[in-house]
Short mmCIF file of C-alpha atoms in Angstrom, two decimals:
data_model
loop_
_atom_site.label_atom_id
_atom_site.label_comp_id
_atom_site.label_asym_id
_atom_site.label_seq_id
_atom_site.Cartn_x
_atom_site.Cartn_y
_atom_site.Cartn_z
CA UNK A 1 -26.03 5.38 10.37
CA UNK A 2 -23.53 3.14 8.08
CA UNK A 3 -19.93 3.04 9.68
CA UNK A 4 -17.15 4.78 8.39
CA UNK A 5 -15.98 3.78 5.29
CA UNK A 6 -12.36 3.11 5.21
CA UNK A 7 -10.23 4.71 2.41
CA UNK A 8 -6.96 2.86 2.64
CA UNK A 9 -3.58 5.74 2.33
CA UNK A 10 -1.93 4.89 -1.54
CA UNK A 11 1.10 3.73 0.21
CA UNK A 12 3.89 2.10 -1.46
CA UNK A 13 3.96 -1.82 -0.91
CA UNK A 14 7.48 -3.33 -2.07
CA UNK A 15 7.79 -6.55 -3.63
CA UNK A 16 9.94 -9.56 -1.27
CA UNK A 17 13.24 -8.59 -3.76
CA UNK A 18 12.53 -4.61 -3.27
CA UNK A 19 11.98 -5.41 0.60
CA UNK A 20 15.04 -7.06 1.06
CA UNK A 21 17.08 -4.82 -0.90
CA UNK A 22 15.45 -2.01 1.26
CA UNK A 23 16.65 -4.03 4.32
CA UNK A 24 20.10 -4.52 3.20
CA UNK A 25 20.88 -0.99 2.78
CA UNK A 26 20.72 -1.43 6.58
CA UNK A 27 22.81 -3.89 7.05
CA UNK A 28 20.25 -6.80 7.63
CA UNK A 29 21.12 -10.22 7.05
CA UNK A 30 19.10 -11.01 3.34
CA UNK A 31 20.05 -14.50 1.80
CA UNK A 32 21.85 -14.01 -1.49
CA UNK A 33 18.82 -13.91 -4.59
CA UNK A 34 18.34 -12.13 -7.53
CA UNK A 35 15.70 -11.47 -9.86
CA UNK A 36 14.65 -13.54 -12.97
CA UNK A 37 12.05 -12.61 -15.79
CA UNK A 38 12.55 -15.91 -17.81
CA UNK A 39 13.15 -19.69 -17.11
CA UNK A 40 16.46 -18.86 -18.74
CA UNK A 41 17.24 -16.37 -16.37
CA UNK A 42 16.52 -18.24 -13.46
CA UNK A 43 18.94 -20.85 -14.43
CA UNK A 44 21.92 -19.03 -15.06
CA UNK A 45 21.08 -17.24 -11.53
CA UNK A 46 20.63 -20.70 -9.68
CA UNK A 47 23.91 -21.59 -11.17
CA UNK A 48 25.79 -18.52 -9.88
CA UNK A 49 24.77 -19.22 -6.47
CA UNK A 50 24.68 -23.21 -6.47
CA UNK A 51 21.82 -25.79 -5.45
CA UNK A 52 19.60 -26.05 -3.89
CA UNK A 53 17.29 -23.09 -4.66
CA UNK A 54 14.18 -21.41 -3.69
CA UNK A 55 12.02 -20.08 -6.44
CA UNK A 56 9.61 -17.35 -5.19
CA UNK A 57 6.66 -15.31 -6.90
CA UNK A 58 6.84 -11.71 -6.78
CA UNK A 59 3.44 -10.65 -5.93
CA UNK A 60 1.86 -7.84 -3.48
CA UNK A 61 0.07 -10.49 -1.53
CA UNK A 62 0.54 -13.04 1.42
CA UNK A 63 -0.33 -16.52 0.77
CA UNK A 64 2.24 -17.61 -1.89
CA UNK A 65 3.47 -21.10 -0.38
CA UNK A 66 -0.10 -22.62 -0.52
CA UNK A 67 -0.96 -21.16 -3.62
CA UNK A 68 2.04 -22.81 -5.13
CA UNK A 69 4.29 -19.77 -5.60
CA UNK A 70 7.19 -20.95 -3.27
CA UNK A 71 9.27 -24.00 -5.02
CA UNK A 72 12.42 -25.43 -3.93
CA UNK A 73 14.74 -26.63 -7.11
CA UNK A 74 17.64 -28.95 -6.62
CA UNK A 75 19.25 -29.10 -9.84
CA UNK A 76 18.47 -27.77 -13.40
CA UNK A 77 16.01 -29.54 -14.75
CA UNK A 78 13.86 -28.70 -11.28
CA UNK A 79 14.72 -24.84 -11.60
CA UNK A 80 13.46 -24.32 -15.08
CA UNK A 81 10.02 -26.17 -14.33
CA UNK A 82 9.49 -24.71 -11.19
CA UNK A 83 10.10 -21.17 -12.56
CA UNK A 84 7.55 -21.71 -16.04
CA UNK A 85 4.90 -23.23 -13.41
CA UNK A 86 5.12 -19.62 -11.25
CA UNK A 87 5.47 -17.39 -13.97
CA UNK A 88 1.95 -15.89 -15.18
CA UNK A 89 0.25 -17.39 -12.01
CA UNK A 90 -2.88 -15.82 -10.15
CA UNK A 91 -2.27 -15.46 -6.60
CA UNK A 92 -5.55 -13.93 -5.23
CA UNK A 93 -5.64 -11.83 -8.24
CA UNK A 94 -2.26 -10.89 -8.83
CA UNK A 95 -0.37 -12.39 -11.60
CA UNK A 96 3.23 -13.12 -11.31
CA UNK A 97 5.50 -11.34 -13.79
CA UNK A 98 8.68 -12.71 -12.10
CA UNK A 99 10.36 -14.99 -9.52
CA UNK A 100 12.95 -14.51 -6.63
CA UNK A 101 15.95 -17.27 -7.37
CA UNK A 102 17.48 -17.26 -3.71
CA UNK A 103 19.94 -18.95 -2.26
CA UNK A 104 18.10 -22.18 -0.15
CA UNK A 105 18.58 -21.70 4.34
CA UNK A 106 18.24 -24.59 6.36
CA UNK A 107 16.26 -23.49 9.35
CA UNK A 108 16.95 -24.63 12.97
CA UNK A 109 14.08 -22.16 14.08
CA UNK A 110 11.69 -19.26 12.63
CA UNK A 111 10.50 -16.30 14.64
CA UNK A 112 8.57 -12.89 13.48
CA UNK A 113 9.55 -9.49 14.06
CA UNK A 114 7.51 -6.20 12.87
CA UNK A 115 7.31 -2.28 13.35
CA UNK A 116 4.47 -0.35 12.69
CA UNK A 117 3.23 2.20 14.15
CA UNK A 118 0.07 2.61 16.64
CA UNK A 119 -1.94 5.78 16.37
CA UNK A 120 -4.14 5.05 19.41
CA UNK A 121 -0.59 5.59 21.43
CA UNK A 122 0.72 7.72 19.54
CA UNK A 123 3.98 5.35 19.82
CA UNK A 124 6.35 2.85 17.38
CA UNK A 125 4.94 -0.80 17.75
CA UNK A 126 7.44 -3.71 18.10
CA UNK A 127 5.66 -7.19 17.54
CA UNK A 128 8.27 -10.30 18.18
CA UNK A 129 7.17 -13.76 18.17
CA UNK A 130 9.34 -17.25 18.63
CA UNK A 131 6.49 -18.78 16.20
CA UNK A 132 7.45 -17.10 13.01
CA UNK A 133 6.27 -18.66 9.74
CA UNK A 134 3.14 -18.20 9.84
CA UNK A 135 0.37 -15.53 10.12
CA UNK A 136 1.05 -13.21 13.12
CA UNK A 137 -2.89 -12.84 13.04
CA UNK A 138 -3.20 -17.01 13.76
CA UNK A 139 -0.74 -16.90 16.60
CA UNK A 140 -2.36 -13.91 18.02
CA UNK A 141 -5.66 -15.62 17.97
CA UNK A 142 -4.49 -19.57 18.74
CA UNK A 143 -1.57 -18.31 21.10
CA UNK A 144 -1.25 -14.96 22.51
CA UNK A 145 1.11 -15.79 25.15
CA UNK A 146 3.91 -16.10 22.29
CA UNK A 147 3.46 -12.82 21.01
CA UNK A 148 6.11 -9.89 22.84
CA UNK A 149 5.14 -6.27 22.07
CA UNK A 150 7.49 -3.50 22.88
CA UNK A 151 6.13 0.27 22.14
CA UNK A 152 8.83 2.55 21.47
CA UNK A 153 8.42 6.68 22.03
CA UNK A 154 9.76 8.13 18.59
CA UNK A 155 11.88 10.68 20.55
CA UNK A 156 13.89 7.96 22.54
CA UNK A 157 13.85 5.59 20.13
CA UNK A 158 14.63 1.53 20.38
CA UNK A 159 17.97 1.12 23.19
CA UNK A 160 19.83 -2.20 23.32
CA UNK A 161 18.67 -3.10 26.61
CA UNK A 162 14.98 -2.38 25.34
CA UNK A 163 15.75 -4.88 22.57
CA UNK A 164 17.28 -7.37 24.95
CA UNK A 165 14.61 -7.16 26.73
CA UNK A 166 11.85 -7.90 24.42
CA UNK A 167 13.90 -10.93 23.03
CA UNK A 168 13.97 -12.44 26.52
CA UNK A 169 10.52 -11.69 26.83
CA UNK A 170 9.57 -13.13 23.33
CA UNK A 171 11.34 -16.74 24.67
CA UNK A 172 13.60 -16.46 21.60
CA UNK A 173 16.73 -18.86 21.83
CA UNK A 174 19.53 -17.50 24.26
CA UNK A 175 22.01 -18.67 22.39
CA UNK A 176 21.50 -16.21 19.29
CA UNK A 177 20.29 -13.48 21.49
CA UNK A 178 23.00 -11.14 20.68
CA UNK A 179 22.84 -11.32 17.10
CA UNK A 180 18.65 -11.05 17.54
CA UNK A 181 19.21 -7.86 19.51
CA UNK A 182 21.92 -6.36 16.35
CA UNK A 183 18.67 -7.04 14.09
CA UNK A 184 16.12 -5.97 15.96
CA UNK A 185 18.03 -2.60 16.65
CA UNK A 186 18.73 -2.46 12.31
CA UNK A 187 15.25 -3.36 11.37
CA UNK A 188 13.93 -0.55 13.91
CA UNK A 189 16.41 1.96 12.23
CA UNK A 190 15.34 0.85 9.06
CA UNK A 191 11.30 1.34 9.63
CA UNK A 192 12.43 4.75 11.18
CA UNK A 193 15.02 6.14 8.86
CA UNK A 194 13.46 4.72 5.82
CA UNK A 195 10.09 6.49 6.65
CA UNK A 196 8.30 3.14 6.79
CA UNK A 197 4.47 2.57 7.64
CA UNK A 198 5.21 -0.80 8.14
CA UNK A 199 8.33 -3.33 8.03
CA UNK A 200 8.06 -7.22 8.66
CA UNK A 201 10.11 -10.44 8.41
CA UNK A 202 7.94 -13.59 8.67
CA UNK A 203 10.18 -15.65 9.02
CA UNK A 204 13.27 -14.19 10.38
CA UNK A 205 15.39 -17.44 10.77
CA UNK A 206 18.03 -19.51 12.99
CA UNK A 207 20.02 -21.55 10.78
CA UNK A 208 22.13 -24.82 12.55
CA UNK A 209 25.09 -23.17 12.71
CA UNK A 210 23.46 -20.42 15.25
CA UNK A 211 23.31 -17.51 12.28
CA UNK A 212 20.02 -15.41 12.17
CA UNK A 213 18.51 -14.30 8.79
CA UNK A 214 16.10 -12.63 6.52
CA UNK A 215 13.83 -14.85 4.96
CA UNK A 216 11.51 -13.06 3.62
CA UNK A 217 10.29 -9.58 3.51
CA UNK A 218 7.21 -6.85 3.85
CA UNK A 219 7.78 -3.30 3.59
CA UNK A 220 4.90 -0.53 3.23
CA UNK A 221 7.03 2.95 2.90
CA UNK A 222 4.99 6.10 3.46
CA UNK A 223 4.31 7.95 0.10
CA UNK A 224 4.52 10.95 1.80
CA UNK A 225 8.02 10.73 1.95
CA UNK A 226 9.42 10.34 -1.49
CA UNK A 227 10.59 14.01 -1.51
CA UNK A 228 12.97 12.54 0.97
CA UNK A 229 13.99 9.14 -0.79
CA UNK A 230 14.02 9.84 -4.59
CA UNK A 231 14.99 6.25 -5.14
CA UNK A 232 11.87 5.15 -3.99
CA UNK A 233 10.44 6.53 -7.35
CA UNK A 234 11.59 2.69 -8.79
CA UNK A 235 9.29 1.10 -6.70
CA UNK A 236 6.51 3.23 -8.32
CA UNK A 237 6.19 1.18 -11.55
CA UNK A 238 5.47 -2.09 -9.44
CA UNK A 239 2.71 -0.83 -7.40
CA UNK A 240 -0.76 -3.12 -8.82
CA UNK A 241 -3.23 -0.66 -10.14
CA UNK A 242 -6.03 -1.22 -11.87
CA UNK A 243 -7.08 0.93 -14.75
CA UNK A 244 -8.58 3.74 -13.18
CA UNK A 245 -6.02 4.04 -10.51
CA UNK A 246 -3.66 3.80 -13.22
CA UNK A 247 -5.01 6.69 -15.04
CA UNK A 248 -5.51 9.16 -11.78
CA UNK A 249 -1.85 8.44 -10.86
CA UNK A 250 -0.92 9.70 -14.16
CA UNK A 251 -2.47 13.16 -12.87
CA UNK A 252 -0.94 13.66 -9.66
CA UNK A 253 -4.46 12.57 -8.68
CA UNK A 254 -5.13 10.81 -5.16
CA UNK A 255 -7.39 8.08 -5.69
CA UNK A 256 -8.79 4.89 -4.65
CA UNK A 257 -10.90 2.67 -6.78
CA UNK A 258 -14.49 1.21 -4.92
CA UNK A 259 -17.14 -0.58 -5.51
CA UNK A 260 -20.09 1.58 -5.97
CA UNK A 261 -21.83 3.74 -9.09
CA UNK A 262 -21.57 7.28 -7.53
CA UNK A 263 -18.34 8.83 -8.75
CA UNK A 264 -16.79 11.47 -5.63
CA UNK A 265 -14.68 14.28 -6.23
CA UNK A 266 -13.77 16.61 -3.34
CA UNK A 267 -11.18 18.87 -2.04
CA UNK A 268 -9.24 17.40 0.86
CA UNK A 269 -8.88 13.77 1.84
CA UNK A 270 -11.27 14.88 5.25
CA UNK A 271 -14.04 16.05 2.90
CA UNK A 272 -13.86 13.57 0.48
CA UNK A 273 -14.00 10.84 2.79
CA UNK A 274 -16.88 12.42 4.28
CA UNK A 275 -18.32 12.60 1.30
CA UNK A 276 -18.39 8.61 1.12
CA UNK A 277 -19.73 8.36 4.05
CA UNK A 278 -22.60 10.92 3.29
CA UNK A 279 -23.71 8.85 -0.08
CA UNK A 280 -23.51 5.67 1.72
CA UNK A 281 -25.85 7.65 4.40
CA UNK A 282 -28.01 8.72 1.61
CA UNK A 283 -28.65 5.19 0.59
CA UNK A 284 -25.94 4.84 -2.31
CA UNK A 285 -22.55 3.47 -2.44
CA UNK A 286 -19.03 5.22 -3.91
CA UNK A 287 -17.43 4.31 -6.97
CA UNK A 288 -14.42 6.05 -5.58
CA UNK A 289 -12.40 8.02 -3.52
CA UNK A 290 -10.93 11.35 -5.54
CA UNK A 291 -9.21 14.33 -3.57
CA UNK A 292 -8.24 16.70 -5.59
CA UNK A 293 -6.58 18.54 -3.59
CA UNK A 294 -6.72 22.17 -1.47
CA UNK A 295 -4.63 24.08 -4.20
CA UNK A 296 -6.33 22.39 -7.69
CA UNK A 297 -6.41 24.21 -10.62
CA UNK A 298 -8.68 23.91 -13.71
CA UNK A 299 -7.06 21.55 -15.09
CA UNK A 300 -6.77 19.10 -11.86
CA UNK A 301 -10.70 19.61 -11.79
CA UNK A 302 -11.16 18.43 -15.86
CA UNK A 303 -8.71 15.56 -15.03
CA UNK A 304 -10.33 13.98 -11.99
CA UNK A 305 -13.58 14.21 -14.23
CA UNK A 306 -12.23 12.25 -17.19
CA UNK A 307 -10.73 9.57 -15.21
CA UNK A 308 -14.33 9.52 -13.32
CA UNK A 309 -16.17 9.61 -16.66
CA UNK A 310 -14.12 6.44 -18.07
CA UNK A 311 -15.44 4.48 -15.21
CA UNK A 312 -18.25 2.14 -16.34
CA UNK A 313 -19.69 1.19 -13.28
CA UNK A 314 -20.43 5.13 -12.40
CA UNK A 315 -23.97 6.18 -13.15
CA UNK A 316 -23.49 9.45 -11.16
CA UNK A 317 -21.25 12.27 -10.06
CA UNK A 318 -20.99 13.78 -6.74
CA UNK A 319 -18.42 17.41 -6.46
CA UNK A 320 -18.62 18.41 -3.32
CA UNK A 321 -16.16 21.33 -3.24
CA UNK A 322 -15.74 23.85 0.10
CA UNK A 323 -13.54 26.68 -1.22
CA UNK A 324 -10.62 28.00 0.67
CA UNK A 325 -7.35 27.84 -1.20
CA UNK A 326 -9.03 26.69 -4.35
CA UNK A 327 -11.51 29.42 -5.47
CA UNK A 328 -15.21 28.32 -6.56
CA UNK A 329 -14.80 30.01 -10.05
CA UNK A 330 -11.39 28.06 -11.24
CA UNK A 331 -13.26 24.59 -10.11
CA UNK A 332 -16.44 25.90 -12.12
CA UNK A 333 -13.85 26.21 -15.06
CA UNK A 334 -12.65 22.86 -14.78
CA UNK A 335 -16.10 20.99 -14.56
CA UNK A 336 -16.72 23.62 -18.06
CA UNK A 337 -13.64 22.14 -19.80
CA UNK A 338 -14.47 18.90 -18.96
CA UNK A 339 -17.88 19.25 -20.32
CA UNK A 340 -16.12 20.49 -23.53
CA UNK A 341 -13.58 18.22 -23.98
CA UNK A 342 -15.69 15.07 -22.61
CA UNK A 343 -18.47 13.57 -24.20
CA UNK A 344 -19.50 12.88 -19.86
CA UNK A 345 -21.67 9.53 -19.68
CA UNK A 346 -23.04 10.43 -16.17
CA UNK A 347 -25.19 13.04 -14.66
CA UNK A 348 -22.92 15.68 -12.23
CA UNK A 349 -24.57 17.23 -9.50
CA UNK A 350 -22.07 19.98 -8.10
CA UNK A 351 -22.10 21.69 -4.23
CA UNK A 352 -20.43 24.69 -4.28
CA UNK A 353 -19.36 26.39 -1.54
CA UNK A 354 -16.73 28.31 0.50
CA UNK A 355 -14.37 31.34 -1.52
CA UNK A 356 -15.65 32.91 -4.43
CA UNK A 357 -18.44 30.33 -4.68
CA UNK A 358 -21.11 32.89 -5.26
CA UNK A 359 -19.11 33.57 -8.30
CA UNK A 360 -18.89 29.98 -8.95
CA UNK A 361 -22.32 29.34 -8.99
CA UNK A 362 -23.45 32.40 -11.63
CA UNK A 363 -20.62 31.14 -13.93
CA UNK A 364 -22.30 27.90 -14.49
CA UNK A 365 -26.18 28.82 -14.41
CA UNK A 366 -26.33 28.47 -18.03
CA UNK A 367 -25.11 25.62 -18.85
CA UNK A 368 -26.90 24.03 -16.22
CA UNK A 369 -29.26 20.80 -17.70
CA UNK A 370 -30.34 17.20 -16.35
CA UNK A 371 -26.87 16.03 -16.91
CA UNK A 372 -25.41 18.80 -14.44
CA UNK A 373 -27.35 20.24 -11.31
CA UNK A 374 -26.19 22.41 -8.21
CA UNK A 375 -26.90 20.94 -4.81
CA UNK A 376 -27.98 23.48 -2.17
CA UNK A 377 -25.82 21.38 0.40
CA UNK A 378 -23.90 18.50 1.08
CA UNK A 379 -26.33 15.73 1.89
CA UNK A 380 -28.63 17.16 -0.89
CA UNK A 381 -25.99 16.72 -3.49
CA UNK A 382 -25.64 12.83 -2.19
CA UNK A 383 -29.21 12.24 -2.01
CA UNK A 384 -30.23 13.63 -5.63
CA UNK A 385 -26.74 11.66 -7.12
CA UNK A 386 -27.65 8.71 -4.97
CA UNK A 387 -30.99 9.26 -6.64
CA UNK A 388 -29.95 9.57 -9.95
CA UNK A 389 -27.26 6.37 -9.97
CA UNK A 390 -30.20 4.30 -8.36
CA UNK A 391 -30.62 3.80 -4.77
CA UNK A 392 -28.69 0.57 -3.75
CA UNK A 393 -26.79 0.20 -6.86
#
């Protein structure tokens, strides 16, 4: 049997400028930077804070220094190159719309700090490192001994001494210890308060004079929480989609784009990521990951199958539907308003089942053809679509 196939959660990743502007709203040390769309731009900012400065690409990806995105300009003439070189640049497929000017640090030491949280204990993880600048992943590999970890209970939360504690234990220098603990405690308070998944600073810094800062910045908030942060909504235009995410967003639709030719469409992330797993069982491989959702209407159903339907790389399309809030009869009206509103390029094979799905079924008998067939179960439905997008493709 094929492993599970993993369906990454449509967080929200923030760009370096959006993470550090997240982090300053609690009180974390950020260097001075702002944001520049233009070679123009960038100079006038550089000038405002005074040379030297760092010119950074704003992309949702690690990686920028070696790929050329990270530029130190001492005057001018150095700014303005350095920001025409970044600007439009692929970094592992991203391309770089615009640039962090910031203020340049002269660094005396870099560590790494990071929450995130661990599901296996059911606790906050604290990762703290005196070898920060590069990936945590290398270190952990090359040097595990330099890696702290601290695992906070969500009900007690992070305490000074806790924090003291892991900076001792992380070797970090005891001469900036208390201002190491007064970030640690903010950055915690920020991944917790903020509703975070994930926050990191790689490196957090030690300047000469014995000040600690921000660097630079990762932040994954948890989508789930927007009701709670409607600011977050500005981060929402940033987030890299490609064009069928991009369209499913536009319909309240969760979705994730793969690599396959069946096209899924299920109610409930559980049963649609079952559903993967049942057409890669079945010999066959997802084009995507669609929930539509325990309460969809008609009109969620038609959606999901237009954005499905404009996918070229789908040959075939699996709805595996198992009624309980939504009734079998409205999803039976959706796939019959797609069909009339859709010229669909791919065969559906529907499995019906659950509330009302008796009714379900009867409603679309007639129209019922080689381009859309009812599955008597589950792993029928992904065999015959598996079938009919071509076994392997």
């Amino acid at each position: 049997m094929p492993p599970h196939t993993r369906i990454e959660s449509r967080s929200v990743d923030l760009l370096e400028h959006q993470g550090k502007e997240f982090f300053a709203r609690y009180g974390l040390p950020v260097s001075p930077g702002f944001v520049a769309l233009a070679p123009s731009e960038a100079r006038e900012i550089a000038e405002r804070l005074g040379y030297p400065v760092v010119v950074k690409a704003q992309v949702h990806i690690g990686g920028r220094g070696k790929a050329g995105g990270i530029k130190l300009a001492r005057d001018e003439p150095e700014v303005v190159t350095a920001t025409e070189s970044i600007l439009g640049m692929d970094i592992g497929g991203h391309t770089v719309g615009c640039v962090l000017i910031e203020e340049a640090a002269q660094i005396a030491a870099e560590y790494y700090a990071s929450f995130t949280l661990d599901r296996s204990a059911r606790r906050y993880l604290g990762i703290l490192s005196a070898r920060g600048g590069v990936e945590i992943e290398a270190v952990a590999e090359s040097d595990p001994d330099s890696i702290a970890k601290v695992w906070v209970d969500p009900v007690e939360g992070l305490s000074e001494a806790d924090a003291r504690g892991w900076v001792a234990a992380a070797r970090l220098d005891e001469m900036a210890a208390d201002e190491l603990v007064e970030v640690l405690l903010k950055l915690y308070l920020a991944f917790v308060e903020g509703d975070a998944d994930l926050v990191e600073i790689n490196p957090l810094i030690l300047t000469p004079d014995g000040r600690v800062r921000v660097l630079d910045a990762k932040v994954t908030l948890d989508a789930n929480s927007r009701f709670r942060h409607p600011e977050y909504e500005e981060y929402d235009a940033t987030q890299p989609r490609d064009e069928r995410e991009s369209a499913a967003h536009t319909r309240g639709l969760q979705y994730v784009g793969l690599d396959g030719a069946v096209g899924v469409i299920a109610n409930g992330a559980g049963l649609a990521m079952s559903t993967v797993d049942v057409v890669a069982q079945a010999g066959g491989s997802a084009a995507n990951f669609l929930d539509i959702g325990g309460g969809a209407d008609a009109d969620t159903m038609a959606g999901a199958l237009e954005v499905i339907n404009n996918d070229p790389a789908v040959r075939a399309i699996f709805i595996n539907i198992f009624g309980g809030i939504v009734k079998g009869e409205v999803v039976v009206e959706g796939i019959l308003e797609a069909l009339d509103r859709v010229a669909m390029r791919s065969p559906i094979v529907l499995r019906l089942d659950g509330t009302n799905a008796e009714q379900g079924r009867a409603m679309i008998a007639p129209r019922l053809s080689e381009m859309l067939m009812l599955a008597d179960s589950m792993p029928a439905g992904a065999a015959k679509a598996v079938e009919l997008a071509g076994a392997g493709l």
